[in-house]
């Protein structure tokens, strides 16, 4: 039996440019209810931090609507039905939708009130619609956040390459909304996030994360690292977080030294990584070459 897919029209409510032609904040707002075959269903939103929704933007190369997944960067806990994400131009040979999102076409689309279809599912009891989530359980290959009664006793190290920061923003913002799990008997969860981007223009949520460090020093740390260019007064990290060399046998030697300078005790951390397939492979191999086994390791590659 073919399951009928339910795409609902989402309004584009934000298209803030982070780095012109390269990175944009996107916000899609879902309708509060939606009618199917004469029946009106409420739209509910319990998306778990770290999961992705599915939308149908246009492709700049193909001129057609394409199905693409985007990790939500804001938590559903305090923004029901408002799906935020951050999208970059991948510059890949076949890049299509990632280019369209950076163009004036999408701004014109927004001004004209055009909508973007977003996939929703009927809830198991059939009474409401909820955003599709790309993963429904915790696996080593996804970044769905641990349950709210687990993470308050965990220490996380989130390593984000460029827009790979999106799942970590959802994690951190969700935890902050719950006071990082701090109460009279529990010191709460600890989240250290290391973000690697090319230059300061590409820093995402930079001020917000700095403010969070000032407000929650016992539960949160933020280490932005610029790989290609940095302002004279830049006081954070520079260069690559891993160094790639060659071994005598021709295989790659992956040194995690720059990362370990930021995080001396990686063995104590639940390491989470979001980036390209290649970066995920390199970090996994770098840990193995150094004989380092963190408390747990989960990585998602796009
Ligand atoms: C779970 C998940 C979460 C994601 N979250 C985000 C996010 O938060 N932010 C973000 O920017 N991106 C995210 N992505 C990536 C996003 O979905 C898109 O893949 C990305 O934006 C690139 O889209 P694109 O249309 O430009 O190119 P692509 O998706 O790379 O595809 C372009 C076209 O080329 C085709 N193609 C690609 N490679 C080949 C090949 N080798 N041979 C033949 N045809 C090929 C594809 O089939 C497609 O038709 C996520 C992906 C996943 C799976």
mmCIF file of C-alpha atoms and ligand atoms in Angstrom:
data_model
loop_
_atom_site.group_PDB
_atom_site.id
_atom_site.type_symbol
_atom_site.label_atom_id
_atom_site.label_comp_id
_atom_site.label_asym_id
_atom_site.label_seq_id
_atom_site.Cartn_x
_atom_site.Cartn_y
_atom_site.Cartn_z
ATOM 1 C CA UNK A 1 0.000 0.000 0.000
ATOM 2 C CA UNK A 2 1.369 3.445 -0.863
ATOM 3 C CA UNK A 3 1.376 5.754 2.125
ATOM 4 C CA UNK A 4 0.059 9.172 1.175
ATOM 5 C CA UNK A 5 2.539 11.938 1.901
ATOM 6 C CA UNK A 6 1.207 15.133 3.445
ATOM 7 C CA UNK A 7 3.100 18.249 2.450
ATOM 8 C CA UNK A 8 1.734 21.439 3.999
ATOM 9 C CA UNK A 9 2.551 24.977 2.832
ATOM 10 C CA UNK A 10 5.023 26.694 5.171
ATOM 11 C CA UNK A 11 5.491 30.467 5.089
ATOM 12 C CA UNK A 12 9.047 31.783 4.781
ATOM 13 C CA UNK A 13 9.295 34.003 7.874
ATOM 14 C CA UNK A 14 13.046 34.637 7.935
ATOM 15 C CA UNK A 15 15.832 34.671 5.360
ATOM 16 C CA UNK A 16 18.629 36.451 7.194
ATOM 17 C CA UNK A 17 21.929 36.445 5.331
ATOM 18 C CA UNK A 18 24.876 35.301 7.454
ATOM 19 C CA UNK A 19 27.511 35.389 4.696
ATOM 20 C CA UNK A 20 26.310 36.774 1.326
ATOM 21 C CA UNK A 21 25.757 34.040 -1.309
ATOM 22 C CA UNK A 22 27.137 31.468 1.156
ATOM 23 C CA UNK A 23 25.032 31.009 4.302
ATOM 24 C CA UNK A 24 21.511 31.976 5.321
ATOM 25 C CA UNK A 25 19.298 31.520 8.351
ATOM 26 C CA UNK A 26 15.971 30.151 7.151
ATOM 27 C CA UNK A 27 12.711 30.084 9.099
ATOM 28 C CA UNK A 28 9.622 28.249 7.842
ATOM 29 C CA UNK A 29 6.380 28.652 9.770
ATOM 30 C CA UNK A 30 3.794 25.882 9.573
ATOM 31 C CA UNK A 31 0.041 26.519 9.519
ATOM 32 C CA UNK A 32 -1.686 25.844 12.849
ATOM 33 C CA UNK A 33 -4.115 23.445 11.190
ATOM 34 C CA UNK A 34 -4.494 21.751 7.842
ATOM 35 C CA UNK A 35 -7.448 20.256 6.006
ATOM 36 C CA UNK A 36 -7.289 16.822 4.391
ATOM 37 C CA UNK A 37 -10.351 15.391 2.609
ATOM 38 C CA UNK A 38 -12.675 17.827 4.389
ATOM 39 C CA UNK A 39 -11.286 17.097 7.859
ATOM 40 C CA UNK A 40 -9.257 19.742 9.719
ATOM 41 C CA UNK A 41 -6.244 18.469 11.681
ATOM 42 C CA UNK A 42 -4.338 20.544 14.256
ATOM 43 C CA UNK A 43 -0.586 20.759 13.607
ATOM 44 C CA UNK A 44 1.394 19.809 16.710
ATOM 45 C CA UNK A 45 5.165 20.079 17.062
ATOM 46 C CA UNK A 46 7.260 17.928 19.385
ATOM 47 C CA UNK A 47 10.346 17.627 17.139
ATOM 48 C CA UNK A 48 13.282 16.343 19.156
ATOM 49 C CA UNK A 49 16.462 18.495 19.154
ATOM 50 C CA UNK A 50 19.010 17.189 16.659
ATOM 51 C CA UNK A 51 16.512 15.906 14.087
ATOM 52 C CA UNK A 52 15.871 17.161 10.558
ATOM 53 C CA UNK A 53 12.649 18.025 8.752
ATOM 54 C CA UNK A 54 11.970 17.535 5.040
ATOM 55 C CA UNK A 55 11.045 20.392 2.700
ATOM 56 C CA UNK A 56 10.700 20.926 -1.051
ATOM 57 C CA UNK A 57 12.698 24.024 -2.066
ATOM 58 C CA UNK A 58 13.640 24.822 -5.672
ATOM 59 C CA UNK A 59 16.894 23.898 -7.333
ATOM 60 C CA UNK A 60 18.890 26.726 -8.965
ATOM 61 C CA UNK A 61 20.464 24.241 -11.410
ATOM 62 C CA UNK A 62 17.435 22.117 -12.269
ATOM 63 C CA UNK A 63 14.697 24.758 -11.811
ATOM 64 C CA UNK A 64 12.614 22.032 -10.171
ATOM 65 C CA UNK A 65 11.290 21.436 -6.689
ATOM 66 C CA UNK A 66 13.535 18.963 -4.833
ATOM 67 C CA UNK A 67 13.175 17.028 -1.571
ATOM 68 C CA UNK A 68 15.822 18.076 0.926
ATOM 69 C CA UNK A 69 16.374 17.518 4.636
ATOM 70 C CA UNK A 70 17.373 20.317 7.008
ATOM 71 C CA UNK A 71 18.363 19.960 10.638
ATOM 72 C CA UNK A 72 16.290 22.206 12.828
ATOM 73 C CA UNK A 73 18.386 24.736 14.746
ATOM 74 C CA UNK A 74 15.733 25.873 17.235
ATOM 75 C CA UNK A 75 13.982 23.597 19.746
ATOM 76 C CA UNK A 76 10.266 22.869 19.502
ATOM 77 C CA UNK A 77 10.021 23.390 23.264
ATOM 78 C CA UNK A 78 9.677 27.175 22.841
ATOM 79 C CA UNK A 79 8.835 27.663 19.145
ATOM 80 C CA UNK A 80 5.966 25.392 18.148
ATOM 81 C CA UNK A 81 5.571 25.152 14.383
ATOM 82 C CA UNK A 82 8.451 27.533 13.643
ATOM 83 C CA UNK A 83 11.185 25.543 11.905
ATOM 84 C CA UNK A 84 14.554 27.293 11.788
ATOM 85 C CA UNK A 85 17.616 25.997 10.016
ATOM 86 C CA UNK A 86 20.867 27.278 8.500
ATOM 87 C CA UNK A 87 21.674 26.475 4.877
ATOM 88 C CA UNK A 88 24.976 26.902 3.060
ATOM 89 C CA UNK A 89 25.927 26.776 -0.610
ATOM 90 C CA UNK A 90 27.789 23.481 -0.830
ATOM 91 C CA UNK A 91 29.683 24.497 -4.015
ATOM 92 C CA UNK A 92 29.455 20.828 -4.975
ATOM 93 C CA UNK A 93 29.481 20.077 -8.688
ATOM 94 C CA UNK A 94 25.775 19.185 -8.659
ATOM 95 C CA UNK A 95 24.733 21.805 -6.074
ATOM 96 C CA UNK A 96 21.122 22.740 -6.672
ATOM 97 C CA UNK A 97 18.835 23.764 -3.806
ATOM 98 C CA UNK A 98 21.710 24.934 -1.597
ATOM 99 C CA UNK A 99 22.448 27.577 -4.255
ATOM 100 C CA UNK A 100 18.780 28.590 -4.652
ATOM 101 C CA UNK A 101 18.457 29.400 -0.950
ATOM 102 C CA UNK A 102 21.190 32.059 -1.296
ATOM 103 C CA UNK A 103 19.660 33.836 -4.328
ATOM 104 C CA UNK A 104 17.366 36.850 -4.797
ATOM 105 C CA UNK A 105 14.821 34.342 -6.215
ATOM 106 C CA UNK A 106 14.061 33.084 -2.743
ATOM 107 C CA UNK A 107 13.663 36.660 -1.432
ATOM 108 C CA UNK A 108 11.201 37.385 -4.266
ATOM 109 C CA UNK A 109 9.467 34.116 -3.408
ATOM 110 C CA UNK A 110 9.083 35.305 0.194
ATOM 111 C CA UNK A 111 7.817 38.789 -0.836
ATOM 112 C CA UNK A 112 5.239 37.199 -3.123
ATOM 113 C CA UNK A 113 3.975 35.109 -0.182
ATOM 114 C CA UNK A 114 4.892 31.837 -1.928
ATOM 115 C CA UNK A 115 5.184 28.865 0.403
ATOM 116 C CA UNK A 116 7.577 25.926 0.794
ATOM 117 C CA UNK A 117 6.048 22.456 1.175
ATOM 118 C CA UNK A 118 7.096 20.701 4.412
ATOM 119 C CA UNK A 119 6.382 17.038 5.109
ATOM 120 C CA UNK A 120 4.103 16.231 8.063
ATOM 121 C CA UNK A 121 2.917 12.847 9.332
ATOM 122 C CA UNK A 122 -0.354 11.899 10.952
ATOM 123 C CA UNK A 123 0.224 11.171 14.649
ATOM 124 C CA UNK A 124 -0.195 7.466 15.586
ATOM 125 C CA UNK A 125 -3.698 8.106 16.968
ATOM 126 C CA UNK A 126 -4.676 9.807 13.702
ATOM 127 C CA UNK A 127 -5.907 12.995 15.355
ATOM 128 C CA UNK A 128 -3.186 15.511 14.446
ATOM 129 C CA UNK A 129 -0.306 16.265 12.090
ATOM 130 C CA UNK A 130 3.329 16.577 13.204
ATOM 131 C CA UNK A 131 6.570 17.389 11.337
ATOM 132 C CA UNK A 132 8.353 14.364 9.885
ATOM 133 C CA UNK A 133 11.646 13.732 11.736
ATOM 134 C CA UNK A 134 14.525 12.052 9.876
ATOM 135 C CA UNK A 135 15.313 9.747 12.821
ATOM 136 C CA UNK A 136 13.047 8.399 15.523
ATOM 137 C CA UNK A 137 15.612 6.711 17.765
ATOM 138 C CA UNK A 138 19.135 7.395 18.998
ATOM 139 C CA UNK A 139 21.825 5.870 16.759
ATOM 140 C CA UNK A 140 25.558 6.452 16.483
ATOM 141 C CA UNK A 141 24.923 7.927 13.020
ATOM 142 C CA UNK A 142 22.466 10.623 14.112
ATOM 143 C CA UNK A 143 22.396 13.463 16.641
ATOM 144 C CA UNK A 144 18.939 13.086 18.165
ATOM 145 C CA UNK A 145 19.360 14.383 21.714
ATOM 146 C CA UNK A 146 19.268 11.949 24.639
ATOM 147 C CA UNK A 147 16.058 11.961 26.747
ATOM 148 C CA UNK A 148 15.525 14.877 29.152
ATOM 149 C CA UNK A 149 16.108 12.622 32.169
ATOM 150 C CA UNK A 150 19.502 11.464 30.771
ATOM 151 C CA UNK A 151 21.416 14.493 29.445
ATOM 152 C CA UNK A 152 21.447 16.428 32.774
ATOM 153 C CA UNK A 153 24.110 13.991 34.025
ATOM 154 C CA UNK A 154 26.183 14.008 30.813
ATOM 155 C CA UNK A 155 29.174 16.038 29.541
ATOM 156 C CA UNK A 156 29.074 16.723 25.807
ATOM 157 C CA UNK A 157 31.663 17.876 23.318
ATOM 158 C CA UNK A 158 29.919 19.042 20.134
ATOM 159 C CA UNK A 159 32.241 19.514 17.164
ATOM 160 C CA UNK A 160 30.611 21.495 14.369
ATOM 161 C CA UNK A 161 31.960 22.092 10.904
ATOM 162 C CA UNK A 162 30.245 25.142 9.372
ATOM 163 C CA UNK A 163 26.437 24.637 9.184
ATOM 164 C CA UNK A 164 27.031 21.424 11.135
ATOM 165 C CA UNK A 165 26.329 23.708 14.106
ATOM 166 C CA UNK A 166 22.546 23.332 13.510
ATOM 167 C CA UNK A 167 21.927 20.187 15.627
ATOM 168 C CA UNK A 168 24.100 21.580 18.439
ATOM 169 C CA UNK A 169 22.179 24.880 18.450
ATOM 170 C CA UNK A 170 18.977 22.867 18.894
ATOM 171 C CA UNK A 171 20.565 20.809 21.717
ATOM 172 C CA UNK A 172 21.956 23.828 23.557
ATOM 173 C CA UNK A 173 18.847 26.004 23.174
ATOM 174 C CA UNK A 174 16.668 23.125 24.399
ATOM 175 C CA UNK A 175 18.918 22.535 27.417
ATOM 176 C CA UNK A 176 18.999 26.245 28.204
ATOM 177 C CA UNK A 177 15.178 26.350 28.127
ATOM 178 C CA UNK A 178 15.366 23.639 30.832
ATOM 179 C CA UNK A 179 18.069 25.496 32.843
ATOM 180 C CA UNK A 180 20.628 22.916 31.658
ATOM 181 C CA UNK A 181 18.947 20.494 34.077
ATOM 182 C CA UNK A 182 20.326 22.351 37.124
ATOM 183 C CA UNK A 183 18.384 21.996 40.358
ATOM 184 C CA UNK A 184 19.036 21.681 44.106
ATOM 185 C CA UNK A 185 20.472 18.162 43.755
ATOM 186 C CA UNK A 186 21.948 18.141 40.227
ATOM 187 C CA UNK A 187 24.643 20.405 38.729
ATOM 188 C CA UNK A 188 23.066 19.804 35.318
ATOM 189 C CA UNK A 189 24.504 18.838 31.939
ATOM 190 C CA UNK A 190 27.685 20.329 30.490
ATOM 191 C CA UNK A 191 27.975 21.225 26.803
ATOM 192 C CA UNK A 192 31.205 22.372 25.182
ATOM 193 C CA UNK A 193 30.841 23.282 21.542
ATOM 194 C CA UNK A 194 33.747 23.734 19.124
ATOM 195 C CA UNK A 195 32.759 25.443 15.867
ATOM 196 C CA UNK A 196 35.042 25.570 12.847
ATOM 197 C CA UNK A 197 34.225 28.062 10.064
ATOM 198 C CA UNK A 198 36.298 29.743 7.343
ATOM 199 C CA UNK A 199 36.069 33.351 8.571
ATOM 200 C CA UNK A 200 34.296 35.540 11.122
ATOM 201 C CA UNK A 201 31.462 36.397 8.661
ATOM 202 C CA UNK A 202 30.446 32.736 8.779
ATOM 203 C CA UNK A 203 30.075 32.572 12.566
ATOM 204 C CA UNK A 204 26.509 31.552 13.370
ATOM 205 C CA UNK A 205 24.664 32.638 16.555
ATOM 206 C CA UNK A 206 28.044 33.962 17.776
ATOM 207 C CA UNK A 207 26.703 36.681 20.128
ATOM 208 C CA UNK A 208 24.003 34.391 21.498
ATOM 209 C CA UNK A 209 26.563 31.684 22.303
ATOM 210 C CA UNK A 210 28.924 34.194 23.929
ATOM 211 C CA UNK A 211 26.080 35.471 26.088
ATOM 212 C CA UNK A 212 25.220 31.906 27.046
ATOM 213 C CA UNK A 213 28.802 31.326 28.236
ATOM 214 C CA UNK A 214 28.551 34.450 30.422
ATOM 215 C CA UNK A 215 25.188 33.345 31.816
ATOM 216 C CA UNK A 216 25.872 29.602 32.233
ATOM 217 C CA UNK A 217 29.652 29.240 32.819
ATOM 218 C CA UNK A 218 29.219 26.011 34.781
ATOM 219 C CA UNK A 219 27.169 24.336 32.064
ATOM 220 C CA UNK A 220 28.322 25.731 28.734
ATOM 221 C CA UNK A 221 31.536 26.540 26.849
ATOM 222 C CA UNK A 222 31.990 27.877 23.301
ATOM 223 C CA UNK A 223 35.151 27.716 21.157
ATOM 224 C CA UNK A 224 34.857 29.321 17.720
ATOM 225 C CA UNK A 225 37.794 28.524 15.412
ATOM 226 C CA UNK A 226 38.471 30.404 12.138
ATOM 227 C CA UNK A 227 40.346 28.362 9.549
ATOM 228 C CA UNK A 228 41.193 30.802 6.713
ATOM 229 C CA UNK A 229 41.102 34.450 7.846
ATOM 230 C CA UNK A 230 40.565 36.267 11.109
ATOM 231 C CA UNK A 231 40.393 39.868 12.361
ATOM 232 C CA UNK A 232 43.490 41.325 14.104
ATOM 233 C CA UNK A 233 41.677 41.435 17.429
ATOM 234 C CA UNK A 234 40.379 37.804 17.180
ATOM 235 C CA UNK A 235 40.925 36.211 20.600
ATOM 236 C CA UNK A 236 39.663 32.680 19.880
ATOM 237 C CA UNK A 237 41.068 29.757 17.901
ATOM 238 C CA UNK A 238 42.598 29.834 14.413
ATOM 239 C CA UNK A 239 43.635 27.123 11.936
ATOM 240 C CA UNK A 240 42.326 23.592 11.454
ATOM 241 C CA UNK A 241 41.113 21.561 14.425
ATOM 242 C CA UNK A 242 42.841 18.475 12.945
ATOM 243 C CA UNK A 243 46.144 18.287 11.052
ATOM 244 C CA UNK A 244 46.367 15.828 8.194
ATOM 245 C CA UNK A 245 49.810 14.481 7.307
ATOM 246 C CA UNK A 246 51.158 11.368 5.653
ATOM 247 C CA UNK A 247 52.584 8.234 7.236
ATOM 248 C CA UNK A 248 55.536 6.305 5.797
ATOM 249 C CA UNK A 249 53.118 3.734 4.371
ATOM 250 C CA UNK A 250 51.351 6.523 2.426
ATOM 251 C CA UNK A 251 48.259 6.453 4.657
ATOM 252 C CA UNK A 252 46.949 9.648 6.299
ATOM 253 C CA UNK A 253 48.275 10.558 9.748
ATOM 254 C CA UNK A 254 45.564 12.505 11.516
ATOM 255 C CA UNK A 255 46.707 14.611 14.428
ATOM 256 C CA UNK A 256 44.012 15.853 16.797
ATOM 257 C CA UNK A 257 46.518 18.046 18.665
ATOM 258 C CA UNK A 258 44.746 21.397 17.960
ATOM 259 C CA UNK A 259 41.430 19.940 19.148
ATOM 260 C CA UNK A 260 43.027 18.363 22.226
ATOM 261 C CA UNK A 261 44.487 21.747 23.173
ATOM 262 C CA UNK A 262 40.925 23.044 23.421
ATOM 263 C CA UNK A 263 39.599 19.872 25.079
ATOM 264 C CA UNK A 264 42.377 18.273 27.133
ATOM 265 C CA UNK A 265 40.276 15.437 28.559
ATOM 266 C CA UNK A 266 38.371 14.105 25.567
ATOM 267 C CA UNK A 267 38.065 10.678 27.261
ATOM 268 C CA UNK A 268 35.669 12.256 29.731
ATOM 269 C CA UNK A 269 33.312 13.544 27.041
ATOM 270 C CA UNK A 270 30.369 12.273 25.035
ATOM 271 C CA UNK A 271 31.671 13.400 21.657
ATOM 272 C CA UNK A 272 29.210 14.525 18.978
ATOM 273 C CA UNK A 273 30.255 15.564 15.477
ATOM 274 C CA UNK A 274 28.433 17.122 12.550
ATOM 275 C CA UNK A 275 30.159 17.797 9.248
ATOM 276 C CA UNK A 276 31.020 16.280 5.891
ATOM 277 C CA UNK A 277 31.560 12.528 5.450
ATOM 278 C CA UNK A 278 35.278 13.187 5.046
ATOM 279 C CA UNK A 279 35.600 15.144 8.316
ATOM 280 C CA UNK A 280 33.641 12.467 10.196
ATOM 281 C CA UNK A 281 35.988 9.805 8.800
ATOM 282 C CA UNK A 282 39.070 11.847 9.696
ATOM 283 C CA UNK A 283 38.010 12.452 13.294
ATOM 284 C CA UNK A 284 37.058 8.811 13.800
ATOM 285 C CA UNK A 285 40.424 7.740 12.401
ATOM 286 C CA UNK A 286 42.295 10.415 14.390
ATOM 287 C CA UNK A 287 40.780 9.121 17.639
ATOM 288 C CA UNK A 288 41.674 5.536 16.691
ATOM 289 C CA UNK A 289 45.262 6.461 15.710
ATOM 290 C CA UNK A 290 45.738 8.229 19.058
ATOM 291 C CA UNK A 291 44.129 5.316 20.932
ATOM 292 C CA UNK A 292 41.515 7.667 22.390
ATOM 293 C CA UNK A 293 38.079 6.337 23.251
ATOM 294 C CA UNK A 294 35.659 9.018 24.498
ATOM 295 C CA UNK A 295 32.706 8.010 26.692
ATOM 296 C CA UNK A 296 30.621 7.797 23.534
ATOM 297 C CA UNK A 297 30.887 8.968 19.956
ATOM 298 C CA UNK A 298 28.039 9.864 17.617
ATOM 299 C CA UNK A 299 28.438 11.623 14.282
ATOM 300 C CA UNK A 300 26.132 12.765 11.507
ATOM 301 C CA UNK A 301 27.459 13.469 8.018
ATOM 302 C CA UNK A 302 25.571 15.231 5.192
HETATM 303 C C1 LIG B 1 19.722 14.546 7.901
HETATM 304 C C2 LIG B 1 20.209 15.688 7.065
HETATM 305 C C3 LIG B 1 20.227 16.963 7.599
HETATM 306 C C4 LIG B 1 20.692 18.046 6.846
HETATM 307 N N1 LIG B 1 20.714 19.288 7.412
HETATM 308 C C5 LIG B 1 21.186 20.343 6.693
HETATM 309 C C6 LIG B 1 21.234 21.656 7.250
HETATM 310 O O1 LIG B 1 20.832 21.887 8.395
HETATM 311 N N2 LIG B 1 21.751 22.643 6.507
HETATM 312 C C7 LIG B 1 22.206 22.435 5.221
HETATM 313 O O2 LIG B 1 22.682 23.380 4.576
HETATM 314 N N3 LIG B 1 22.155 21.203 4.671
HETATM 315 C C8 LIG B 1 21.655 20.171 5.364
HETATM 316 N N4 LIG B 1 21.601 18.931 4.790
HETATM 317 C C9 LIG B 1 22.030 18.782 3.394
HETATM 318 C C10 LIG B 1 20.868 19.224 2.457
HETATM 319 O O3 LIG B 1 19.779 18.317 2.585
HETATM 320 C C11 LIG B 1 21.295 19.229 0.985
HETATM 321 O O4 LIG B 1 21.797 17.979 0.628
HETATM 322 C C12 LIG B 1 22.348 20.280 0.721
HETATM 323 O O5 LIG B 1 21.815 21.560 1.041
HETATM 324 C C13 LIG B 1 22.773 20.244 -0.727
HETATM 325 O O6 LIG B 1 21.648 20.373 -1.557
HETATM 326 P P1 LIG B 1 21.780 20.589 -3.118
HETATM 327 O O7 LIG B 1 20.385 20.472 -3.669
HETATM 328 O O8 LIG B 1 22.538 21.818 -3.450
HETATM 329 O O9 LIG B 1 22.704 19.422 -3.640
HETATM 330 P P2 LIG B 1 22.660 17.847 -3.420
HETATM 331 O O10 LIG B 1 21.701 17.457 -2.381
HETATM 332 O O11 LIG B 1 24.084 17.440 -3.232
HETATM 333 O O12 LIG B 1 22.141 17.266 -4.755
HETATM 334 C C14 LIG B 1 22.130 17.953 -6.017
HETATM 335 C C15 LIG B 1 21.604 17.045 -7.095
HETATM 336 O O13 LIG B 1 22.679 16.327 -7.632
HETATM 337 C C16 LIG B 1 22.475 14.949 -7.508
HETATM 338 N N5 LIG B 1 23.777 14.413 -7.184
HETATM 339 C C17 LIG B 1 24.519 14.674 -6.105
HETATM 340 N N6 LIG B 1 25.674 13.982 -6.175
HETATM 341 C C18 LIG B 1 25.615 13.281 -7.345
HETATM 342 C C19 LIG B 1 26.483 12.380 -8.000
HETATM 343 N N7 LIG B 1 27.672 12.055 -7.460
HETATM 344 N N8 LIG B 1 26.112 11.859 -9.182
HETATM 345 C C20 LIG B 1 24.924 12.158 -9.723
HETATM 346 N N9 LIG B 1 24.069 13.000 -9.152
HETATM 347 C C21 LIG B 1 24.407 13.550 -7.980
HETATM 348 C C22 LIG B 1 21.466 14.770 -6.406
HETATM 349 O O14 LIG B 1 20.742 13.578 -6.558
HETATM 350 C C23 LIG B 1 20.605 15.996 -6.625
HETATM 351 O O15 LIG B 1 19.691 15.749 -7.633
HETATM 352 C C24 LIG B 1 21.132 17.839 5.519
HETATM 353 C C25 LIG B 1 21.085 16.550 4.971
HETATM 354 C C26 LIG B 1 20.636 15.500 5.720
HETATM 355 C C27 LIG B 1 20.613 14.140 5.093
#
